[in-house]
mmCIF file of C-alpha atoms in Angstrom:
data_model
loop_
_atom_site.group_PDB
_atom_site.id
_atom_site.type_symbol
_atom_site.label_atom_id
_atom_site.label_comp_id
_atom_site.label_asym_id
_atom_site.label_seq_id
_atom_site.Cartn_x
_atom_site.Cartn_y
_atom_site.Cartn_z
ATOM 1 C CA MET A 1 -149.634 69.559 20.952
ATOM 2 C CA THR A 2 -147.892 67.421 23.589
ATOM 3 C CA LYS A 3 -148.691 68.547 27.116
ATOM 4 C CA ASP A 4 -145.729 70.006 28.971
ATOM 5 C CA PRO A 5 -144.583 67.466 31.608
ATOM 6 C CA MET A 6 -143.877 70.126 34.255
ATOM 7 C CA ALA A 7 -147.359 71.589 33.898
ATOM 8 C CA ALA A 8 -148.909 68.119 34.075
ATOM 9 C CA LEU A 9 -146.953 67.157 37.191
ATOM 10 C CA LYS A 10 -147.794 70.420 38.950
ATOM 11 C CA ALA A 11 -151.485 70.110 38.105
ATOM 12 C CA ALA A 12 -151.573 66.605 39.609
ATOM 13 C CA LEU A 13 -150.208 67.665 43.008
ATOM 14 C CA PRO A 14 -152.774 67.585 45.834
ATOM 15 C CA ALA A 15 -153.732 70.875 47.463
ATOM 16 C CA HIS A 16 -151.777 70.241 50.683
ATOM 17 C CA ALA A 17 -148.584 69.634 48.688
ATOM 18 C CA MET A 18 -149.043 72.990 46.963
ATOM 19 C CA GLN A 19 -149.063 74.939 50.241
ATOM 20 C CA ASP A 20 -146.835 78.018 49.899
ATOM 21 C CA PHE A 21 -145.603 76.825 46.496
ATOM 22 C CA ASP A 22 -145.655 80.263 44.885
ATOM 23 C CA LEU A 23 -144.115 81.882 47.962
ATOM 24 C CA PHE A 24 -141.081 79.610 48.138
ATOM 25 C CA GLU A 25 -140.655 79.433 44.382
ATOM 26 C CA LYS A 26 -140.032 83.181 44.529
ATOM 27 C CA LEU A 27 -138.010 83.084 47.751
ATOM 28 C CA LYS A 28 -135.586 80.566 46.270
ATOM 29 C CA THR A 29 -134.720 83.065 43.554
ATOM 30 C CA LYS A 30 -134.494 86.029 45.941
ATOM 31 C CA PHE A 31 -130.958 87.393 45.998
ATOM 32 C CA TYR A 32 -129.441 88.491 49.299
ATOM 33 C CA PRO A 33 -126.664 91.049 48.681
ATOM 34 C CA THR A 34 -123.720 91.596 51.016
ATOM 35 C CA ALA A 35 -120.625 93.777 51.000
ATOM 36 C CA ARG A 36 -118.904 91.085 48.923
ATOM 37 C CA GLU A 37 -120.933 92.124 45.899
ATOM 38 C CA ASP A 38 -119.320 95.576 45.913
ATOM 39 C CA ARG A 39 -115.862 94.069 45.516
ATOM 40 C CA LEU A 40 -117.062 91.662 42.846
ATOM 41 C CA ASN A 41 -118.860 94.419 40.946
ATOM 42 C CA LYS A 42 -115.731 96.565 40.928
ATOM 43 C CA ALA A 43 -113.689 93.747 39.362
ATOM 44 C CA PHE A 44 -116.582 92.870 37.033
ATOM 45 C CA LEU A 45 -116.860 96.388 35.616
ATOM 46 C CA LYS A 46 -113.083 96.702 35.325
ATOM 47 C CA LEU A 47 -112.935 93.588 33.161
ATOM 48 C CA ILE A 48 -115.666 94.933 30.886
ATOM 49 C CA ARG A 49 -113.961 98.318 30.706
ATOM 50 C CA ASP A 50 -110.687 96.633 29.724
ATOM 51 C CA ALA A 51 -112.522 94.530 27.143
ATOM 52 C CA VAL A 52 -113.883 97.547 25.274
ATOM 53 C CA GLU A 53 -110.563 99.388 25.093
ATOM 54 C CA ARG A 54 -109.305 99.627 21.520
ATOM 55 C CA GLU A 55 -106.118 97.843 20.545
ATOM 56 C CA ASP A 56 -105.451 100.562 17.944
ATOM 57 C CA THR A 57 -106.532 103.915 19.354
ATOM 58 C CA ASN A 58 -106.277 105.456 15.889
ATOM 59 C CA ALA A 59 -108.923 103.100 14.518
ATOM 60 C CA GLU A 60 -112.640 102.974 15.228
ATOM 61 C CA LEU A 61 -114.143 101.014 18.086
ATOM 62 C CA GLY A 62 -115.214 97.588 16.872
ATOM 63 C CA TYR A 63 -114.972 93.838 17.391
ATOM 64 C CA GLU A 64 -111.918 93.530 15.146
ATOM 65 C CA ASN A 65 -110.124 96.236 17.148
ATOM 66 C CA ARG A 66 -110.236 94.582 20.559
ATOM 67 C CA ASN A 67 -107.318 93.955 22.893
ATOM 68 C CA LYS A 68 -106.087 90.638 24.203
ATOM 69 C CA GLY A 69 -108.449 89.278 26.800
ATOM 70 C CA LYS A 70 -108.214 89.167 30.564
ATOM 71 C CA GLY A 71 -110.108 87.231 33.199
ATOM 72 C CA LEU A 72 -111.995 87.431 36.475
ATOM 73 C CA VAL A 73 -111.909 84.449 38.842
ATOM 74 C CA LEU A 74 -114.423 84.277 41.696
ATOM 75 C CA TRP A 75 -113.239 81.626 44.127
ATOM 76 C CA GLY A 76 -114.123 80.353 47.576
ATOM 77 C CA PRO A 77 -115.432 77.364 49.536
ATOM 78 C CA THR A 78 -118.410 75.457 48.221
ATOM 79 C CA ARG A 79 -121.879 76.960 48.767
ATOM 80 C CA THR A 80 -120.576 80.437 49.588
ATOM 81 C CA GLY A 81 -122.806 81.945 46.904
ATOM 82 C CA LYS A 82 -120.297 82.353 44.076
ATOM 83 C CA THR A 83 -122.522 81.242 41.226
ATOM 84 C CA SER A 84 -125.583 83.223 42.302
ATOM 85 C CA SER A 85 -123.472 86.342 42.824
ATOM 86 C CA MET A 86 -121.797 86.031 39.439
ATOM 87 C CA GLU A 87 -125.122 85.406 37.719
ATOM 88 C CA LYS A 88 -126.567 88.455 39.468
ATOM 89 C CA GLN A 89 -123.793 90.553 37.943
ATOM 90 C CA PHE A 90 -124.688 89.194 34.504
ATOM 91 C CA ASP A 91 -128.401 89.801 35.045
ATOM 92 C CA ASP A 92 -127.906 93.382 36.192
ATOM 93 C CA TYR A 93 -125.587 94.389 33.346
ATOM 94 C CA ALA A 94 -127.650 95.525 30.358
ATOM 95 C CA GLY A 95 -124.830 94.697 27.956
ATOM 96 C CA PHE A 96 -125.255 90.976 28.709
ATOM 97 C CA ASP A 97 -128.981 90.868 27.990
ATOM 98 C CA GLY A 98 -130.022 87.355 26.954
ATOM 99 C CA TRP A 99 -126.875 85.695 28.297
ATOM 100 C CA ARG A 100 -128.759 82.682 29.678
ATOM 101 C CA ASN A 101 -129.564 81.608 26.115
ATOM 102 C CA PRO A 102 -126.397 80.491 24.284
ATOM 103 C CA ALA A 103 -128.118 81.213 20.961
ATOM 104 C CA SER A 104 -128.725 84.870 21.843
ATOM 105 C CA ASP A 105 -126.679 87.812 20.610
ATOM 106 C CA SER A 106 -125.289 88.406 24.092
ATOM 107 C CA PRO A 107 -121.502 88.905 24.017
ATOM 108 C CA LEU A 108 -121.250 86.400 26.896
ATOM 109 C CA LEU A 109 -121.182 82.627 26.458
ATOM 110 C CA TRP A 110 -121.503 80.828 29.799
ATOM 111 C CA ILE A 111 -121.242 77.116 30.585
ATOM 112 C CA SER A 112 -121.189 75.271 33.892
ATOM 113 C CA LEU A 113 -118.831 72.303 34.025
ATOM 114 C CA PRO A 114 -120.087 68.908 35.256
ATOM 115 C CA SER A 115 -118.293 66.867 37.888
ATOM 116 C CA PRO A 116 -115.986 65.215 37.038
ATOM 117 C CA CYS A 117 -114.996 66.841 33.768
ATOM 118 C CA THR A 118 -112.168 66.131 31.331
ATOM 119 C CA ASN A 119 -110.499 68.588 28.977
ATOM 120 C CA VAL A 120 -112.311 66.913 26.102
ATOM 121 C CA GLN A 121 -115.646 67.551 27.814
ATOM 122 C CA VAL A 122 -114.764 71.208 28.373
ATOM 123 C CA GLY A 123 -113.858 71.642 24.713
ATOM 124 C CA ARG A 124 -116.959 69.836 23.494
ATOM 125 C CA SER A 125 -119.217 71.815 25.839
ATOM 126 C CA LEU A 126 -117.800 75.109 24.592
ATOM 127 C CA TYR A 127 -118.161 74.031 20.971
ATOM 128 C CA THR A 128 -121.766 72.910 21.444
ATOM 129 C CA ALA A 129 -122.683 76.088 23.322
ATOM 130 C CA ALA A 130 -121.163 78.216 20.572
ATOM 131 C CA THR A 131 -122.617 76.346 17.596
ATOM 132 C CA GLY A 132 -125.709 74.575 18.885
ATOM 133 C CA SER A 133 -124.443 71.354 17.315
ATOM 134 C CA VAL A 134 -122.517 68.288 18.416
ATOM 135 C CA LEU A 135 -119.029 67.741 17.033
ATOM 136 C CA HIS A 136 -118.594 64.233 15.628
ATOM 137 C CA GLY A 137 -115.399 62.242 15.746
ATOM 138 C CA ASP A 138 -112.837 62.040 18.518
ATOM 139 C CA PRO A 139 -110.454 64.996 18.198
ATOM 140 C CA PRO A 140 -107.949 65.577 21.024
ATOM 141 C CA ALA A 141 -108.580 68.226 23.655
ATOM 142 C CA HIS A 142 -106.287 70.885 22.198
ATOM 143 C CA LYS A 143 -108.018 70.594 18.815
ATOM 144 C CA LEU A 144 -111.441 70.829 20.453
ATOM 145 C CA PHE A 145 -110.434 74.024 22.240
ATOM 146 C CA GLU A 146 -109.224 75.507 18.958
ATOM 147 C CA LEU A 147 -112.451 74.627 17.143
ATOM 148 C CA ALA A 148 -114.542 75.955 20.021
ATOM 149 C CA SER A 149 -112.564 79.196 20.185
ATOM 150 C CA ARG A 150 -113.004 79.834 16.479
ATOM 151 C CA ALA A 151 -116.731 79.151 16.750
ATOM 152 C CA ILE A 152 -117.033 81.553 19.675
ATOM 153 C CA VAL A 153 -115.237 84.294 17.745
ATOM 154 C CA ALA A 154 -117.403 83.610 14.688
ATOM 155 C CA ARG A 155 -120.400 84.374 16.913
ATOM 156 C CA ARG A 156 -118.694 87.657 17.867
ATOM 157 C CA LYS A 157 -118.712 86.759 21.535
ATOM 158 C CA MET A 158 -116.349 88.700 23.777
ATOM 159 C CA PHE A 159 -116.659 86.824 27.076
ATOM 160 C CA VAL A 160 -116.508 83.133 27.952
ATOM 161 C CA GLY A 161 -117.757 81.951 31.341
ATOM 162 C CA LEU A 162 -116.653 78.699 32.981
ATOM 163 C CA GLY A 163 -118.563 77.795 36.115
ATOM 164 C CA GLU A 164 -117.055 75.337 38.618
ATOM 165 C CA LEU A 165 -113.636 75.157 36.957
ATOM 166 C CA GLN A 166 -112.348 72.827 39.690
ATOM 167 C CA HIS A 167 -114.321 70.010 38.069
ATOM 168 C CA ALA A 168 -111.798 70.071 35.220
ATOM 169 C CA THR A 169 -108.711 70.215 37.442
ATOM 170 C CA HIS A 170 -109.406 67.579 40.100
ATOM 171 C CA GLY A 171 -107.977 64.111 39.635
ATOM 172 C CA VAL A 172 -106.044 64.898 36.457
ATOM 173 C CA ASN A 173 -102.309 64.742 35.896
ATOM 174 C CA GLY A 174 -99.975 67.664 35.386
ATOM 175 C CA THR A 175 -99.883 67.234 31.619
ATOM 176 C CA ASP A 176 -103.646 67.531 31.291
ATOM 177 C CA GLN A 177 -103.692 70.502 33.649
ATOM 178 C CA GLN A 178 -101.167 72.219 31.392
ATOM 179 C CA VAL A 179 -103.366 71.528 28.354
ATOM 180 C CA LEU A 180 -106.233 73.292 30.123
ATOM 181 C CA SER A 181 -103.981 76.135 31.221
ATOM 182 C CA ASP A 182 -102.723 76.586 27.651
ATOM 183 C CA ALA A 183 -106.295 76.588 26.353
ATOM 184 C CA LEU A 184 -107.320 79.342 28.773
ATOM 185 C CA LYS A 185 -104.313 81.422 27.751
ATOM 186 C CA ASP A 186 -105.120 80.941 24.072
ATOM 187 C CA LEU A 187 -108.708 82.060 24.633
ATOM 188 C CA MET A 188 -107.401 85.349 26.007
ATOM 189 C CA GLU A 189 -104.190 85.943 24.082
ATOM 190 C CA VAL A 190 -104.799 84.401 20.659
ATOM 191 C CA HIS A 191 -108.564 84.735 20.303
ATOM 192 C CA LYS A 192 -108.846 87.923 22.392
ATOM 193 C CA LEU A 193 -111.691 86.603 24.549
ATOM 194 C CA ASN A 194 -112.243 87.509 28.191
ATOM 195 C CA LEU A 195 -112.946 84.987 30.944
ATOM 196 C CA PHE A 196 -115.346 84.783 33.854
ATOM 197 C CA VAL A 197 -114.486 81.816 36.077
ATOM 198 C CA THR A 198 -115.911 80.440 39.318
ATOM 199 C CA GLY A 199 -114.423 77.670 41.429
ATOM 200 C CA ILE A 200 -113.520 76.467 44.888
ATOM 201 C CA GLU A 201 -110.196 77.118 46.606
ATOM 202 C CA THR A 202 -108.332 74.457 44.625
ATOM 203 C CA VAL A 203 -108.545 76.473 41.403
ATOM 204 C CA VAL A 204 -106.146 79.032 42.895
ATOM 205 C CA PRO A 205 -103.023 76.798 43.003
ATOM 206 C CA PHE A 206 -103.936 75.530 39.529
ATOM 207 C CA LEU A 207 -103.936 79.098 38.208
ATOM 208 C CA GLN A 208 -100.843 80.055 40.201
ATOM 209 C CA ASN A 209 -98.946 77.181 38.610
ATOM 210 C CA ASP A 210 -98.793 79.103 35.316
ATOM 211 C CA ALA A 211 -97.399 82.618 35.717
ATOM 212 C CA GLN A 212 -98.396 83.607 32.175
ATOM 213 C CA LEU A 213 -101.986 82.644 32.904
ATOM 214 C CA LEU A 214 -102.086 84.214 36.340
ATOM 215 C CA THR A 215 -100.842 87.579 35.114
ATOM 216 C CA ARG A 216 -103.967 88.008 32.964
ATOM 217 C CA LEU A 217 -106.384 87.261 35.795
ATOM 218 C CA SER A 218 -108.000 89.123 38.665
ATOM 219 C CA LEU A 219 -108.847 86.838 41.608
ATOM 220 C CA VAL A 220 -111.749 87.767 43.884
ATOM 221 C CA PRO A 221 -112.283 85.626 47.016
ATOM 222 C CA PHE A 222 -115.594 84.795 48.673
ATOM 223 C CA GLU A 223 -114.497 83.756 52.147
ATOM 224 C CA LYS A 224 -116.283 81.686 54.756
ATOM 225 C CA LEU A 225 -118.389 83.429 57.361
ATOM 226 C CA THR A 226 -116.642 84.329 60.618
ATOM 227 C CA PRO A 227 -117.873 85.523 64.038
ATOM 228 C CA ASP A 228 -117.579 89.041 62.627
ATOM 229 C CA ASP A 229 -120.327 88.183 60.139
ATOM 230 C CA LEU A 230 -123.024 87.280 62.669
ATOM 231 C CA GLU A 231 -124.881 90.542 62.043
ATOM 232 C CA THR A 232 -124.995 89.673 58.349
ATOM 233 C CA VAL A 233 -126.400 86.229 59.140
ATOM 234 C CA GLU A 234 -128.982 87.718 61.491
ATOM 235 C CA ASP A 235 -130.060 90.221 58.860
ATOM 236 C CA MET A 236 -130.256 87.474 56.231
ATOM 237 C CA VAL A 237 -132.484 85.299 58.429
ATOM 238 C CA GLU A 238 -134.754 88.218 59.310
ATOM 239 C CA THR A 239 -134.968 89.289 55.664
ATOM 240 C CA TYR A 240 -136.149 85.893 54.466
ATOM 241 C CA ALA A 241 -138.395 85.362 57.494
ATOM 242 C CA GLU A 242 -140.135 88.677 56.860
ATOM 243 C CA ALA A 243 -140.629 87.751 53.213
ATOM 244 C CA ALA A 244 -142.120 84.435 54.370
ATOM 245 C CA GLY A 245 -144.494 86.181 56.763
ATOM 246 C CA VAL A 246 -143.061 84.851 60.022
ATOM 247 C CA THR A 247 -141.019 86.305 62.856
ATOM 248 C CA VAL A 248 -137.708 85.049 64.221
ATOM 249 C CA ASP A 249 -137.654 83.674 67.758
ATOM 250 C CA ASP A 250 -134.043 83.194 68.809
ATOM 251 C CA GLY A 251 -135.114 82.463 72.378
ATOM 252 C CA ASP A 252 -132.572 85.008 73.611
ATOM 253 C CA ASP A 253 -130.007 82.332 72.803
ATOM 254 C CA PRO A 254 -126.623 83.917 72.012
ATOM 255 C CA ASP A 255 -125.744 80.751 70.072
ATOM 256 C CA PHE A 256 -128.716 80.954 67.704
ATOM 257 C CA TYR A 257 -126.800 82.534 64.820
ATOM 258 C CA PRO A 258 -123.414 80.926 65.576
ATOM 259 C CA ARG A 259 -125.158 77.549 65.286
ATOM 260 C CA ILE A 260 -126.355 78.509 61.807
ATOM 261 C CA VAL A 261 -122.843 79.493 60.758
ATOM 262 C CA HIS A 262 -121.332 76.284 62.144
ATOM 263 C CA GLY A 263 -124.093 73.996 60.871
ATOM 264 C CA CYS A 264 -123.801 75.485 57.382
ATOM 265 C CA LEU A 265 -119.999 75.233 57.263
ATOM 266 C CA GLY A 266 -119.561 78.992 57.310
ATOM 267 C CA ALA A 267 -121.021 79.226 53.800
ATOM 268 C CA LEU A 268 -123.480 82.052 53.202
ATOM 269 C CA GLY A 269 -125.150 80.388 50.241
ATOM 270 C CA LEU A 270 -125.712 77.200 52.226
ATOM 271 C CA SER A 271 -126.961 79.233 55.195
ATOM 272 C CA ILE A 272 -129.613 80.724 52.919
ATOM 273 C CA GLU A 273 -130.589 77.285 51.587
ATOM 274 C CA VAL A 274 -131.010 75.865 55.087
ATOM 275 C CA THR A 275 -132.868 78.972 56.262
ATOM 276 C CA LEU A 276 -135.360 78.541 53.421
ATOM 277 C CA ALA A 277 -135.799 74.874 54.338
ATOM 278 C CA ALA A 278 -136.325 75.876 57.979
ATOM 279 C CA LEU A 279 -138.919 78.458 56.942
ATOM 280 C CA GLN A 280 -140.763 75.823 54.929
ATOM 281 C CA ASP A 281 -140.757 73.559 57.976
ATOM 282 C CA CYS A 282 -141.981 76.434 60.120
ATOM 283 C CA ARG A 283 -144.890 77.346 57.863
ATOM 284 C CA SER A 284 -145.892 73.773 57.070
ATOM 285 C CA SER A 285 -146.203 73.046 60.794
ATOM 286 C CA GLY A 286 -148.371 76.119 61.330
ATOM 287 C CA GLN A 287 -145.835 78.009 63.426
ATOM 288 C CA LYS A 288 -145.733 81.806 63.373
ATOM 289 C CA ALA A 289 -142.099 82.114 64.462
ATOM 290 C CA LEU A 290 -138.899 80.581 63.136
ATOM 291 C CA THR A 291 -136.987 78.722 65.867
ATOM 292 C CA ARG A 292 -133.995 76.421 66.220
ATOM 293 C CA ASP A 293 -136.361 73.453 65.998
ATOM 294 C CA SER A 294 -137.139 74.192 62.363
ATOM 295 C CA TYR A 295 -133.425 74.522 61.612
ATOM 296 C CA ALA A 296 -132.837 71.201 63.363
ATOM 297 C CA ASN A 297 -135.532 69.565 61.240
ATOM 298 C CA ALA A 298 -134.048 71.023 58.064
ATOM 299 C CA PHE A 299 -130.556 69.823 58.992
ATOM 300 C CA ALA A 300 -131.789 66.329 59.904
ATOM 301 C CA GLU A 301 -133.707 66.047 56.639
ATOM 302 C CA ARG A 302 -130.577 66.853 54.632
ATOM 303 C CA THR A 303 -128.157 64.678 56.602
ATOM 304 C CA GLY A 304 -130.153 61.984 58.396
ATOM 305 C CA VAL A 305 -128.206 62.535 61.637
ATOM 306 C CA ALA A 306 -129.579 61.952 65.120
ATOM 307 C CA ALA A 307 -130.229 64.801 67.549
ATOM 308 C CA SER A 308 -126.913 64.143 69.291
ATOM 309 C CA ARG A 309 -125.112 65.082 66.063
ATOM 310 C CA ASN A 310 -127.407 67.926 65.085
ATOM 311 C CA PRO A 311 -125.714 71.310 65.690
ATOM 312 C CA PHE A 312 -129.064 73.036 66.143
ATOM 313 C CA VAL A 313 -130.089 71.021 69.208
ATOM 314 C CA ALA A 314 -126.990 69.265 70.596
ATOM 315 C CA ASP A 315 -125.211 70.800 73.577
ATOM 316 C CA GLY A 316 -121.697 70.284 72.238
ATOM 317 C CA TRP A 317 -122.615 71.729 68.857
ATOM 318 C CA MET A 318 -119.236 73.401 68.283
ATOM 319 C CA ASP A 319 -117.502 70.002 68.238
ATOM 320 C CA ILE A 320 -119.866 68.440 65.695
ATOM 321 C CA ASP A 321 -118.579 67.736 62.189
ATOM 322 C CA CYS A 322 -121.319 69.117 59.940
ATOM 323 C CA SER A 323 -119.737 68.218 56.603
ATOM 324 C CA LEU A 324 -122.510 65.728 55.797
ATOM 325 C CA ILE A 325 -124.710 68.669 54.830
ATOM 326 C CA VAL A 326 -122.611 68.979 51.654
ATOM 327 C CA PRO A 327 -121.832 65.546 50.182
ATOM 328 C CA PRO A 328 -118.289 65.343 48.780
ATOM 329 C CA ALA A 329 -118.099 65.862 45.038
ATOM 330 C CA PRO A 330 -116.744 62.921 43.051
ATOM 331 C CA SER A 331 -113.236 63.356 41.721
ATOM 332 C CA GLY A 332 -112.492 62.266 38.206
ATOM 333 C CA PRO A 333 -110.025 59.547 37.289
ATOM 334 C CA VAL A 334 -106.498 60.552 36.388
ATOM 335 C CA SER A 335 -106.364 60.872 32.614
ATOM 336 C CA PRO A 336 -103.629 58.818 30.928
ATOM 337 C CA THR A 337 -100.697 61.012 29.976
ATOM 338 C CA LYS A 338 -100.437 59.409 26.552
ATOM 339 C CA LYS A 339 -103.839 60.850 25.611
ATOM 340 C CA SER A 340 -102.826 64.397 26.469
ATOM 341 C CA ARG A 341 -101.207 66.703 23.971
ATOM 342 C CA LYS A 342 -99.711 70.132 24.355
ATOM 343 C CA ARG A 343 -100.065 72.706 21.670
#
């Protein structure tokens, strides 16, 4: 039997490189819940409740007696924790058991879209996820969506998940956007499938551009952190620090947590990522308390900026542009109109 490459690579690491490996492997999968999850869960359960309502109340409950589909869109700035929160909902709902495996009997089929992504790629990805096979030939996008939808229904799926939908809407012309909009409507109205969607703020105007699409959707925002959320950030830092076996030393600095919010672009998910990196720096250097210095090291490692541009050590930290911590995503080329077809 061929040796697994991950096992071989891990076994070859020297002892010092394996310090705290198990600890941080677990910490990186630790979910930090906030009040946002309550709002998401309410919309999540409502969509499932709507999905299991019978179209014909005089007939028995069953797959063939389902209503037209609806959708839930979780949107917000990048790194706010949308994907992890949505996946947590899937994990916690017993009815979606096995959802991470497209070949399972779970009623949910989830794909995450690459960046950039064309309509053809979306259709092909859905088809492959539903069938486990690659579609040969070069059918147009609208045909791919139809084939994928039929395959999904043949698998008796009830929910389709599209992660990072903005990757399919950026840099494309209005005609191609309408093809995608029509495909989403057909999934719900013709094939009676329900949608889970995540995306950044730009997916909202895309959805709002089609009233027929928008009317079938429930939009749940994950906003940026504000000064009112400092207690949440403090609790998050202390929660992860305690799990890592260190204390938090804010040095009685009232700017300790505001610096985290600013340096992480007001994104909770990114704040957690940087906090974990700071904790790794703290423990690897033998420190017993998490300080701004470890955050500064984590920020510098991710961005390469000098101390004068590091929001965790610079005096004028509020005026520093911290956007380097999240490299801009590439935008796809505008697809030629002549290759787009409406249904």
